[in-house]
Amino acid sequence: MLFLGPFYNWINSTSLSRVNHFPLVRLVVYSLDKTILYLLIFAALRCIWLLTTHRRTSFGHELKLGLFVGYLILLFVLTVFRDVYYPWQLTFHWDRPLSVINLQPLVETLKLRQAASHFDLWYQSLGNIAWFMPLGFGVPWISTHRRRLGSAIGIGLVTSLSIETLQFLLISGVADIDDVIFNLIGAILGYGFYRMWHLHR
């Protein structure tokens, strides 16, 4: 880790390392570390682009854009690029059979009810919903041209399908139609929160 190594070492040396789902804690810290790196790269490229194009902007808009891009980076790092730090470490598996993709809605999610712990069930459903709520909120928040529900749904669908496709090709997760369903619910709820917030400003 480039930035959060001392913080992770502190967590690992405390009682937190003995919690049941510490691998998830480790994943989050590593993902935050990678997010910081790529957000800094984005900020540098964004500054260069603004300077060369003489595009007029504001600090508020750039801050909102940075927060949204940081969220997207963290989302992809957590769900797809878990085991790699740099792009050249990626290995694509183009010969994977399509049969490993779960296209039966809610079947695998409902099976999790029989698990010893219900954590996986709640993470599969509520977790996937929660992760896409910032997307549904953020799309109309940063763009005056995309303030319709259709834009949030469309961008949410493309983002979710991109994650599932990359998980399939990189074998970094399970490509599952349930994830797409819950992701879209999250995007719609996030858009609903934006509308309520926008109306009461």
Tab-separated table of C-alpha atoms in Angstrom, residues 5-174:
chain	number	residue	atom	x	y	z
A	5	GLY	CA	0.027	1.103	5.150
A	6	PRO	CA	0.526	2.427	8.708
A	7	PHE	CA	-3.241	2.587	9.228
A	8	TYR	CA	-3.675	-0.993	8.058
A	9	ASN	CA	-0.800	-2.183	10.247
A	10	TRP	CA	-2.476	-0.514	13.228
A	11	ILE	CA	-5.776	-2.243	12.460
A	12	ASN	CA	-4.003	-5.565	11.997
A	13	SER	CA	-2.278	-5.231	15.354
A	14	THR	CA	-5.496	-4.538	17.275
A	15	SER	CA	-8.443	-6.696	18.156
A	16	LEU	CA	-10.087	-5.686	14.868
A	17	SER	CA	-8.011	-8.356	13.130
A	18	ARG	CA	-9.998	-10.986	15.038
A	19	VAL	CA	-13.435	-9.933	13.815
A	20	ASN	CA	-15.356	-12.484	11.748
A	21	HIS	CA	-15.196	-10.507	8.542
A	22	PHE	CA	-11.711	-8.980	8.795
A	23	PRO	CA	-10.924	-9.909	5.147
A	24	LEU	CA	-13.670	-7.438	4.209
A	25	VAL	CA	-12.030	-4.777	6.384
A	26	ARG	CA	-8.709	-5.507	4.674
A	27	LEU	CA	-10.348	-5.235	1.244
A	28	VAL	CA	-11.853	-1.854	2.108
A	29	VAL	CA	-8.543	-0.425	3.337
A	30	TYR	CA	-6.642	-1.686	0.281
A	31	SER	CA	-9.382	-0.326	-1.975
A	32	LEU	CA	-9.250	3.088	-0.331
A	33	ASP	CA	-5.478	3.128	-0.820
A	34	LYS	CA	-5.838	2.424	-4.543
A	35	THR	CA	-8.646	4.958	-4.815
A	36	ILE	CA	-6.412	7.694	-3.429
A	37	LEU	CA	-3.746	6.930	-6.037
A	38	TYR	CA	-6.059	6.938	-9.046
A	39	LEU	CA	-8.037	9.931	-7.813
A	40	LEU	CA	-4.778	11.897	-7.627
A	41	ILE	CA	-3.990	10.816	-11.195
A	42	PHE	CA	-7.465	11.918	-12.303
A	43	ALA	CA	-7.048	15.284	-10.539
A	44	ALA	CA	-3.711	15.871	-12.290
A	45	LEU	CA	-5.136	14.979	-15.715
A	46	ARG	CA	-8.209	17.109	-15.044
A	47	CYS	CA	-6.043	20.119	-14.168
A	48	ILE	CA	-3.982	19.673	-17.339
A	49	TRP	CA	-7.139	19.421	-19.440
A	50	LEU	CA	-8.665	22.542	-17.882
A	51	LEU	CA	-5.473	24.517	-18.427
A	52	THR	CA	-5.027	23.461	-22.046
A	53	THR	CA	-8.675	23.960	-23.050
A	54	HIS	CA	-9.200	27.132	-20.972
A	55	ARG	CA	-12.524	25.659	-19.844
A	56	ARG	CA	-14.343	27.809	-17.294
A	57	THR	CA	-15.322	25.986	-14.124
A	58	SER	CA	-15.784	26.531	-10.405
A	59	PHE	CA	-14.297	25.047	-7.274
A	60	GLY	CA	-17.712	23.718	-6.240
A	61	HIS	CA	-18.234	21.867	-9.505
A	62	GLU	CA	-14.737	20.391	-9.461
A	63	LEU	CA	-15.207	19.269	-5.858
A	64	LYS	CA	-18.474	17.518	-6.734
A	65	LEU	CA	-16.874	15.934	-9.792
A	66	GLY	CA	-13.917	14.750	-7.723
A	67	LEU	CA	-16.187	13.180	-5.108
A	68	PHE	CA	-18.210	11.389	-7.782
A	69	VAL	CA	-15.149	10.123	-9.649
A	70	GLY	CA	-13.625	8.992	-6.345
A	71	TYR	CA	-16.800	7.045	-5.615
A	72	LEU	CA	-16.692	5.375	-9.059
A	73	ILE	CA	-13.030	4.445	-8.641
A	74	LEU	CA	-13.720	2.949	-5.210
A	75	LEU	CA	-16.730	1.074	-6.590
A	76	PHE	CA	-14.706	-0.571	-9.367
A	77	VAL	CA	-11.740	-1.259	-7.107
A	78	LEU	CA	-13.941	-2.992	-4.538
A	79	THR	CA	-15.906	-5.048	-7.027
A	80	VAL	CA	-13.494	-5.735	-9.903
A	81	PHE	CA	-9.868	-4.761	-9.319
A	82	ARG	CA	-9.527	-6.318	-5.868
A	83	ASP	CA	-6.315	-8.242	-6.410
A	84	VAL	CA	-4.350	-5.842	-8.620
A	85	TYR	CA	-2.861	-2.419	-8.018
A	86	TYR	CA	-1.708	-1.420	-11.505
A	87	PRO	CA	-3.355	-1.920	-14.929
A	88	TRP	CA	-0.477	-4.028	-16.281
A	89	GLN	CA	-1.230	-6.641	-13.628
A	90	LEU	CA	-4.598	-7.450	-15.185
A	91	THR	CA	-5.098	-10.871	-16.789
A	92	PHE	CA	-8.151	-11.360	-18.997
A	93	HIS	CA	-9.634	-14.823	-19.445
A	94	TRP	CA	-11.296	-14.637	-22.839
A	95	ASP	CA	-11.914	-18.388	-23.016
A	96	ARG	CA	-14.262	-18.611	-20.010
A	97	PRO	CA	-17.556	-20.417	-20.727
A	98	LEU	CA	-20.679	-18.262	-20.548
A	99	SER	CA	-22.341	-20.991	-18.504
A	100	VAL	CA	-20.663	-19.657	-15.336
A	101	ILE	CA	-22.793	-16.514	-15.533
A	102	ASN	CA	-25.889	-16.693	-13.344
A	103	LEU	CA	-28.859	-15.494	-15.416
A	104	GLN	CA	-31.605	-16.804	-13.114
A	105	PRO	CA	-32.945	-13.860	-11.098
A	106	LEU	CA	-32.779	-14.117	-7.293
A	107	VAL	CA	-32.079	-17.875	-7.226
A	108	GLU	CA	-28.554	-17.604	-5.802
A	109	THR	CA	-29.522	-14.787	-3.451
A	110	LEU	CA	-32.365	-16.800	-1.932
A	111	LYS	CA	-30.011	-19.740	-1.399
A	112	LEU	CA	-28.019	-17.536	0.990
A	113	ARG	CA	-30.916	-17.736	3.459
A	114	GLN	CA	-29.730	-21.265	4.250
A	115	ALA	CA	-26.197	-20.134	5.109
A	116	ALA	CA	-24.914	-20.301	8.678
A	117	SER	CA	-24.522	-16.517	8.688
A	118	HIS	CA	-26.965	-14.109	7.073
A	119	PHE	CA	-24.177	-11.571	6.467
A	120	ASP	CA	-23.684	-12.731	2.866
A	121	LEU	CA	-27.425	-12.459	2.211
A	122	TRP	CA	-27.624	-8.890	3.481
A	123	TYR	CA	-24.407	-7.889	1.719
A	124	GLN	CA	-25.615	-9.429	-1.549
A	125	SER	CA	-28.911	-7.568	-1.461
A	126	LEU	CA	-28.680	-4.449	0.699
A	127	GLY	CA	-24.970	-4.041	0.003
A	128	ASN	CA	-25.456	-3.956	-3.758
A	129	ILE	CA	-28.337	-1.522	-3.343
A	130	ALA	CA	-26.346	0.774	-1.048
A	131	TRP	CA	-23.302	0.834	-3.334
A	132	PHE	CA	-25.335	2.204	-6.251
A	133	MET	CA	-27.348	4.788	-4.355
A	134	PRO	CA	-24.509	7.366	-4.650
A	135	LEU	CA	-24.544	6.801	-8.418
A	136	GLY	CA	-28.270	7.520	-8.691
A	137	PHE	CA	-27.766	10.622	-6.531
A	138	GLY	CA	-24.541	11.735	-8.174
A	139	VAL	CA	-25.550	11.664	-11.843
A	140	PRO	CA	-28.084	14.524	-11.583
A	141	TRP	CA	-25.986	16.197	-8.874
A	142	ILE	CA	-22.977	16.803	-11.117
A	143	SER	CA	-24.710	17.187	-14.492
A	144	THR	CA	-27.463	19.639	-15.351
A	145	HIS	CA	-28.072	17.715	-18.596
A	146	ARG	CA	-28.775	14.374	-16.897
A	147	ARG	CA	-31.401	15.120	-14.290
A	148	ARG	CA	-34.026	12.657	-15.465
A	149	LEU	CA	-34.629	9.265	-13.903
A	150	GLY	CA	-33.856	7.620	-17.253
A	151	SER	CA	-30.305	8.992	-17.169
A	152	ALA	CA	-29.679	7.574	-13.689
A	153	ILE	CA	-31.121	4.200	-14.707
A	154	GLY	CA	-29.184	4.117	-17.983
A	155	ILE	CA	-25.853	5.026	-16.412
A	156	GLY	CA	-26.549	2.648	-13.532
A	157	LEU	CA	-27.258	-0.193	-15.961
A	158	VAL	CA	-24.118	0.459	-18.017
A	159	THR	CA	-21.994	0.694	-14.874
A	160	SER	CA	-23.435	-2.497	-13.394
A	161	LEU	CA	-23.058	-4.466	-16.630
A	162	SER	CA	-19.482	-3.209	-16.948
A	163	ILE	CA	-18.697	-4.489	-13.464
A	164	GLU	CA	-20.276	-7.884	-14.137
A	165	THR	CA	-18.480	-8.209	-17.493
A	166	LEU	CA	-15.106	-7.358	-15.981
A	167	GLN	CA	-15.704	-9.731	-13.072
A	168	PHE	CA	-16.405	-12.462	-15.610
A	169	LEU	CA	-13.311	-11.745	-17.733
A	170	LEU	CA	-10.936	-11.183	-14.803
A	171	ILE	CA	-12.404	-13.905	-12.541
A	172	SER	CA	-12.533	-11.302	-9.791
A	173	GLY	CA	-16.119	-12.010	-8.808
A	174	VAL	CA	-19.273	-13.847	-9.799
